[in-house]
mmCIF file of C-alpha atoms in Angstrom:
data_model
loop_
_atom_site.group_PDB
_atom_site.id
_atom_site.type_symbol
_atom_site.label_atom_id
_atom_site.label_comp_id
_atom_site.label_asym_id
_atom_site.label_seq_id
_atom_site.Cartn_x
_atom_site.Cartn_y
_atom_site.Cartn_z
ATOM 1 C CA THR A 1 0.000 0.000 0.000
ATOM 2 C CA VAL A 2 1.269 3.403 -1.005
ATOM 3 C CA ALA A 3 -0.240 6.627 0.304
ATOM 4 C CA GLY A 4 -0.344 9.831 -1.655
ATOM 5 C CA ASN A 5 -2.392 12.178 -3.789
ATOM 6 C CA TRP A 6 -3.648 9.911 -6.567
ATOM 7 C CA THR A 7 -5.354 12.792 -8.379
ATOM 8 C CA SER A 8 -2.047 14.599 -8.876
ATOM 9 C CA TYR A 9 0.140 11.599 -9.648
ATOM 10 C CA ARG A 10 -2.168 9.216 -11.512
ATOM 11 C CA SER A 11 -0.936 10.246 -14.972
ATOM 12 C CA ARG A 12 2.733 9.951 -13.934
ATOM 13 C CA VAL A 13 2.224 6.512 -12.406
ATOM 14 C CA LEU A 14 0.384 5.305 -15.523
ATOM 15 C CA GLN A 15 3.097 6.712 -17.790
ATOM 16 C CA TYR A 16 5.732 4.897 -15.727
ATOM 17 C CA MET A 17 3.765 1.639 -15.940
ATOM 18 C CA GLN A 18 3.421 2.036 -19.718
ATOM 19 C CA GLN A 19 7.162 2.611 -20.103
ATOM 20 C CA LEU A 20 7.884 -0.356 -17.853
ATOM 21 C CA ALA A 21 5.585 -2.527 -19.978
ATOM 22 C CA VAL A 22 7.464 -1.468 -23.126
ATOM 23 C CA ILE A 23 10.913 -2.366 -21.778
ATOM 24 C CA THR A 24 9.726 -5.622 -20.180
ATOM 25 C CA PRO A 25 7.528 -7.281 -22.827
ATOM 26 C CA TYR A 26 7.878 -10.630 -21.035
ATOM 27 C CA ALA A 27 6.239 -9.281 -17.848
ATOM 28 C CA GLU A 28 2.572 -8.960 -16.987
ATOM 29 C CA LEU A 29 1.951 -5.792 -14.986
ATOM 30 C CA GLU A 30 -1.116 -4.857 -13.011
ATOM 31 C CA LEU A 31 -1.917 -1.743 -11.005
ATOM 32 C CA THR A 32 -4.961 -1.572 -8.743
ATOM 33 C CA PHE A 33 -6.107 1.545 -6.889
ATOM 34 C CA HIS A 34 -8.841 1.381 -4.241
ATOM 35 C CA CYS A 35 -10.252 4.679 -3.032
ATOM 36 C CA GLN A 36 -11.488 4.294 0.533
ATOM 37 C CA ARG A 37 -13.617 7.438 0.401
ATOM 38 C CA ASP A 38 -15.248 6.925 -2.995
ATOM 39 C CA PRO A 39 -15.405 3.424 -4.502
ATOM 40 C CA ARG A 40 -16.328 4.984 -7.883
ATOM 41 C CA LYS A 41 -12.730 6.211 -8.105
ATOM 42 C CA ASP A 42 -11.333 2.687 -7.901
ATOM 43 C CA PHE A 43 -8.973 2.039 -10.760
ATOM 44 C CA ARG A 44 -7.271 -0.925 -12.381
ATOM 45 C CA ALA A 45 -4.716 -0.917 -15.192
ATOM 46 C CA ALA A 46 -3.335 -4.115 -16.694
ATOM 47 C CA PHE A 47 -0.482 -4.451 -19.174
ATOM 48 C CA SER A 48 -0.464 -7.890 -20.756
ATOM 49 C CA ARG A 49 2.607 -9.911 -21.574
ATOM 50 C CA ARG A 50 3.626 -9.383 -25.212
ATOM 51 C CA SER A 51 6.334 -12.015 -25.391
ATOM 52 C CA GLU A 52 6.888 -15.492 -24.016
ATOM 53 C CA GLN A 53 10.616 -15.370 -24.663
ATOM 54 C CA MET A 54 12.744 -14.372 -21.715
ATOM 55 C CA PRO A 55 15.973 -12.450 -22.344
ATOM 56 C CA PRO A 56 19.217 -14.262 -21.591
ATOM 57 C CA PRO A 57 20.467 -13.747 -18.032
ATOM 58 C CA PRO A 58 22.994 -10.949 -17.759
ATOM 59 C CA GLY A 59 26.658 -11.847 -17.551
ATOM 60 C CA GLU A 60 29.227 -10.333 -15.273
ATOM 61 C CA LEU A 61 30.211 -6.857 -16.397
ATOM 62 C CA ARG A 62 33.692 -5.488 -16.161
ATOM 63 C CA PRO A 63 33.962 -2.152 -14.335
ATOM 64 C CA HIS A 64 34.029 1.017 -16.420
ATOM 65 C CA PRO A 65 37.055 3.271 -15.825
ATOM 66 C CA ALA A 66 34.821 6.244 -14.970
ATOM 67 C CA SER A 67 33.347 4.339 -12.025
ATOM 68 C CA LEU A 68 36.672 3.448 -10.402
ATOM 69 C CA ASN A 69 38.172 4.961 -7.304
ATOM 70 C CA ASN A 70 41.670 4.303 -5.971
ATOM 71 C CA LEU A 71 40.579 1.464 -3.685
ATOM 72 C CA VAL A 72 38.678 -0.419 -6.392
ATOM 73 C CA LEU A 73 41.492 0.112 -8.894
ATOM 74 C CA SER A 74 44.046 -1.147 -6.379
ATOM 75 C CA ASN A 75 41.980 -4.291 -5.715
ATOM 76 C CA LEU A 76 41.503 -4.912 -9.434
ATOM 77 C CA LEU A 77 45.237 -4.592 -10.070
ATOM 78 C CA ARG A 78 46.065 -6.888 -7.157
ATOM 79 C CA ASN A 79 43.629 -9.601 -8.293
ATOM 80 C CA SER A 80 44.207 -9.324 -12.020
ATOM 81 C CA PRO A 81 45.670 -12.289 -13.907
ATOM 82 C CA GLN A 82 47.153 -9.825 -16.426
ATOM 83 C CA ARG A 83 50.897 -9.378 -16.189
ATOM 84 C CA ASP A 84 51.199 -5.913 -17.756
ATOM 85 C CA LEU A 85 49.287 -2.648 -17.551
ATOM 86 C CA GLN A 86 48.179 -2.591 -21.198
ATOM 87 C CA SER A 87 46.625 -6.049 -20.890
ATOM 88 C CA PHE A 88 45.004 -5.047 -17.598
ATOM 89 C CA LEU A 89 43.383 -2.019 -19.209
ATOM 90 C CA MET A 90 42.153 -4.026 -22.199
ATOM 91 C CA HIS A 91 40.915 -7.160 -20.434
ATOM 92 C CA ASP A 92 39.884 -6.119 -16.929
ATOM 93 C CA LEU A 93 38.097 -2.836 -17.690
ATOM 94 C CA SER A 94 35.073 -2.175 -19.859
ATOM 95 C CA GLY A 95 35.301 -0.109 -23.025
ATOM 96 C CA ILE A 96 39.080 -0.002 -23.474
ATOM 97 C CA ASP A 97 40.522 -1.474 -26.649
ATOM 98 C CA ARG A 98 44.196 -1.640 -27.670
ATOM 99 C CA THR A 99 44.210 1.886 -29.127
ATOM 100 C CA ALA A 100 42.652 3.397 -26.015
ATOM 101 C CA ALA A 101 44.994 1.450 -23.716
ATOM 102 C CA LEU A 102 48.042 2.710 -25.594
ATOM 103 C CA ALA A 103 46.679 6.267 -25.477
ATOM 104 C CA VAL A 104 46.199 6.007 -21.696
ATOM 105 C CA LEU A 105 49.742 4.732 -21.240
ATOM 106 C CA GLU A 106 51.132 7.481 -23.456
ATOM 107 C CA ASP A 107 49.135 10.171 -21.641
ATOM 108 C CA ALA A 108 50.392 8.823 -18.328
ATOM 109 C CA ALA A 109 53.946 9.155 -19.700
ATOM 110 C CA LEU A 110 54.498 5.446 -19.196
ATOM 111 C CA GLY A 111 54.653 4.556 -22.885
ATOM 112 C CA ALA A 112 55.910 1.172 -24.000
ATOM 113 C CA ALA A 113 57.686 0.529 -20.695
ATOM 114 C CA ALA A 114 54.331 -0.037 -18.973
ATOM 115 C CA ALA A 115 53.243 -2.512 -21.608
ATOM 116 C CA THR A 116 56.000 -4.866 -20.495
ATOM 117 C CA ASP A 117 56.185 -4.046 -16.759
ATOM 118 C CA GLY A 118 53.631 -5.795 -14.598
ATOM 119 C CA PRO A 119 50.956 -3.693 -12.872
ATOM 120 C CA ARG A 120 52.221 -4.867 -9.485
ATOM 121 C CA LYS A 121 55.629 -3.166 -9.777
ATOM 122 C CA LYS A 122 55.982 0.182 -8.047
ATOM 123 C CA ARG A 123 57.203 3.006 -10.200
ATOM 124 C CA LYS A 124 58.988 6.154 -9.115
ATOM 125 C CA PRO A 125 56.738 9.194 -9.578
ATOM 126 C CA HIS A 126 57.501 11.434 -12.509
ATOM 127 C CA GLY A 127 58.208 15.091 -11.845
ATOM 128 C CA GLY A 128 54.872 16.851 -12.474
ATOM 129 C CA GLY A 129 51.633 15.820 -14.095
ATOM 130 C CA GLY A 130 50.267 16.182 -17.634
ATOM 131 C CA GLY A 131 53.290 17.578 -19.443
ATOM 132 C CA ALA A 132 53.557 17.554 -23.220
ATOM 133 C CA ALA A 133 51.921 14.141 -23.575
ATOM 134 C CA SER A 134 48.587 15.458 -22.305
ATOM 135 C CA GLY A 135 48.932 18.765 -24.092
ATOM 136 C CA GLY A 136 48.824 20.944 -21.011
ATOM 137 C CA ALA A 137 50.498 22.263 -17.959
ATOM 138 C CA PRO A 138 51.234 20.035 -14.988
ATOM 139 C CA HIS A 139 48.306 19.447 -12.677
ATOM 140 C CA GLY A 140 47.866 21.946 -9.882
ATOM 141 C CA GLY A 141 50.441 24.414 -11.086
ATOM 142 C CA GLY A 142 50.416 27.692 -13.012
ATOM 143 C CA GLY A 143 48.603 26.706 -16.172
ATOM 144 C CA GLY A 144 47.603 30.293 -16.885
ATOM 145 C CA ASP A 145 44.264 31.351 -18.241
ATOM 146 C CA ASP A 146 43.069 30.712 -21.734
ATOM 147 C CA ASP A 147 42.500 34.306 -22.835
ATOM 148 C CA GLY A 148 46.156 35.297 -22.674
ATOM 149 C CA GLY A 149 45.327 38.543 -20.826
ATOM 150 C CA ASP A 150 46.606 39.953 -17.573
ATOM 151 C CA ASP A 151 45.180 38.609 -14.331
ATOM 152 C CA ASP A 152 44.837 41.919 -12.449
ATOM 153 C CA ASP A 153 42.295 42.254 -9.680
ATOM 154 C CA GLU A 154 39.892 44.962 -10.799
#
Protein backbone atom coordinates (compact mmCIF):
# COMPACT_ATOMS: atom_id res chain seq x y z
CA THR A 1 0.00 0.00 0.00
CA VAL A 2 1.27 3.40 -1.01
CA ALA A 3 -0.24 6.63 0.30
CA GLY A 4 -0.34 9.83 -1.66
CA ASN A 5 -2.39 12.18 -3.79
CA TRP A 6 -3.65 9.91 -6.57
CA THR A 7 -5.35 12.79 -8.38
CA SER A 8 -2.05 14.60 -8.88
CA TYR A 9 0.14 11.60 -9.65
CA ARG A 10 -2.17 9.22 -11.51
CA SER A 11 -0.94 10.25 -14.97
CA ARG A 12 2.73 9.95 -13.93
CA VAL A 13 2.22 6.51 -12.41
CA LEU A 14 0.38 5.31 -15.52
CA GLN A 15 3.10 6.71 -17.79
CA TYR A 16 5.73 4.90 -15.73
CA MET A 17 3.77 1.64 -15.94
CA GLN A 18 3.42 2.04 -19.72
CA GLN A 19 7.16 2.61 -20.10
CA LEU A 20 7.88 -0.36 -17.85
CA ALA A 21 5.59 -2.53 -19.98
CA VAL A 22 7.46 -1.47 -23.13
CA ILE A 23 10.91 -2.37 -21.78
CA THR A 24 9.73 -5.62 -20.18
CA PRO A 25 7.53 -7.28 -22.83
CA TYR A 26 7.88 -10.63 -21.03
CA ALA A 27 6.24 -9.28 -17.85
CA GLU A 28 2.57 -8.96 -16.99
CA LEU A 29 1.95 -5.79 -14.99
CA GLU A 30 -1.12 -4.86 -13.01
CA LEU A 31 -1.92 -1.74 -11.01
CA THR A 32 -4.96 -1.57 -8.74
CA PHE A 33 -6.11 1.54 -6.89
CA HIS A 34 -8.84 1.38 -4.24
CA CYS A 35 -10.25 4.68 -3.03
CA GLN A 36 -11.49 4.29 0.53
CA ARG A 37 -13.62 7.44 0.40
CA ASP A 38 -15.25 6.93 -3.00
CA PRO A 39 -15.40 3.42 -4.50
CA ARG A 40 -16.33 4.98 -7.88
CA LYS A 41 -12.73 6.21 -8.10
CA ASP A 42 -11.33 2.69 -7.90
CA PHE A 43 -8.97 2.04 -10.76
CA ARG A 44 -7.27 -0.92 -12.38
CA ALA A 45 -4.72 -0.92 -15.19
CA ALA A 46 -3.33 -4.11 -16.69
CA PHE A 47 -0.48 -4.45 -19.17
CA SER A 48 -0.46 -7.89 -20.76
CA ARG A 49 2.61 -9.91 -21.57
CA ARG A 50 3.63 -9.38 -25.21
CA SER A 51 6.33 -12.02 -25.39
CA GLU A 52 6.89 -15.49 -24.02
CA GLN A 53 10.62 -15.37 -24.66
CA MET A 54 12.74 -14.37 -21.71
CA PRO A 55 15.97 -12.45 -22.34
CA PRO A 56 19.22 -14.26 -21.59
CA PRO A 57 20.47 -13.75 -18.03
CA PRO A 58 22.99 -10.95 -17.76
CA GLY A 59 26.66 -11.85 -17.55
CA GLU A 60 29.23 -10.33 -15.27
CA LEU A 61 30.21 -6.86 -16.40
CA ARG A 62 33.69 -5.49 -16.16
CA PRO A 63 33.96 -2.15 -14.34
CA HIS A 64 34.03 1.02 -16.42
CA PRO A 65 37.05 3.27 -15.83
CA ALA A 66 34.82 6.24 -14.97
CA SER A 67 33.35 4.34 -12.02
CA LEU A 68 36.67 3.45 -10.40
CA ASN A 69 38.17 4.96 -7.30
CA ASN A 70 41.67 4.30 -5.97
CA LEU A 71 40.58 1.46 -3.68
CA VAL A 72 38.68 -0.42 -6.39
CA LEU A 73 41.49 0.11 -8.89
CA SER A 74 44.05 -1.15 -6.38
CA ASN A 75 41.98 -4.29 -5.71
CA LEU A 76 41.50 -4.91 -9.43
CA LEU A 77 45.24 -4.59 -10.07
CA ARG A 78 46.06 -6.89 -7.16
CA ASN A 79 43.63 -9.60 -8.29
CA SER A 80 44.21 -9.32 -12.02
CA PRO A 81 45.67 -12.29 -13.91
CA GLN A 82 47.15 -9.82 -16.43
CA ARG A 83 50.90 -9.38 -16.19
CA ASP A 84 51.20 -5.91 -17.76
CA LEU A 85 49.29 -2.65 -17.55
CA GLN A 86 48.18 -2.59 -21.20
CA SER A 87 46.62 -6.05 -20.89
CA PHE A 88 45.00 -5.05 -17.60
CA LEU A 89 43.38 -2.02 -19.21
CA MET A 90 42.15 -4.03 -22.20
CA HIS A 91 40.91 -7.16 -20.43
CA ASP A 92 39.88 -6.12 -16.93
CA LEU A 93 38.10 -2.84 -17.69
CA SER A 94 35.07 -2.17 -19.86
CA GLY A 95 35.30 -0.11 -23.03
CA ILE A 96 39.08 0.00 -23.47
CA ASP A 97 40.52 -1.47 -26.65
CA ARG A 98 44.20 -1.64 -27.67
CA THR A 99 44.21 1.89 -29.13
CA ALA A 100 42.65 3.40 -26.01
CA ALA A 101 44.99 1.45 -23.72
CA LEU A 102 48.04 2.71 -25.59
CA ALA A 103 46.68 6.27 -25.48
CA VAL A 104 46.20 6.01 -21.70
CA LEU A 105 49.74 4.73 -21.24
CA GLU A 106 51.13 7.48 -23.46
CA ASP A 107 49.13 10.17 -21.64
CA ALA A 108 50.39 8.82 -18.33
CA ALA A 109 53.95 9.16 -19.70
CA LEU A 110 54.50 5.45 -19.20
CA GLY A 111 54.65 4.56 -22.89
CA ALA A 112 55.91 1.17 -24.00
CA ALA A 113 57.69 0.53 -20.69
CA ALA A 114 54.33 -0.04 -18.97
CA ALA A 115 53.24 -2.51 -21.61
CA THR A 116 56.00 -4.87 -20.49
CA ASP A 117 56.18 -4.05 -16.76
CA GLY A 118 53.63 -5.79 -14.60
CA PRO A 119 50.96 -3.69 -12.87
CA ARG A 120 52.22 -4.87 -9.48
CA LYS A 121 55.63 -3.17 -9.78
CA LYS A 122 55.98 0.18 -8.05
CA ARG A 123 57.20 3.01 -10.20
CA LYS A 124 58.99 6.15 -9.11
CA PRO A 125 56.74 9.19 -9.58
CA HIS A 126 57.50 11.43 -12.51
CA GLY A 127 58.21 15.09 -11.85
CA GLY A 128 54.87 16.85 -12.47
CA GLY A 129 51.63 15.82 -14.10
CA GLY A 130 50.27 16.18 -17.63
CA GLY A 131 53.29 17.58 -19.44
CA ALA A 132 53.56 17.55 -23.22
CA ALA A 133 51.92 14.14 -23.58
CA SER A 134 48.59 15.46 -22.31
CA GLY A 135 48.93 18.77 -24.09
CA GLY A 136 48.82 20.94 -21.01
CA ALA A 137 50.50 22.26 -17.96
CA PRO A 138 51.23 20.03 -14.99
CA HIS A 139 48.31 19.45 -12.68
CA GLY A 140 47.87 21.95 -9.88
CA GLY A 141 50.44 24.41 -11.09
CA GLY A 142 50.42 27.69 -13.01
CA GLY A 143 48.60 26.71 -16.17
CA GLY A 144 47.60 30.29 -16.88
CA ASP A 145 44.26 31.35 -18.24
CA ASP A 146 43.07 30.71 -21.73
CA ASP A 147 42.50 34.31 -22.84
CA GLY A 148 46.16 35.30 -22.67
CA GLY A 149 45.33 38.54 -20.83
CA ASP A 150 46.61 39.95 -17.57
CA ASP A 151 45.18 38.61 -14.33
CA ASP A 152 44.84 41.92 -12.45
CA ASP A 153 42.30 42.25 -9.68
CA GLU A 154 39.89 44.96 -10.80
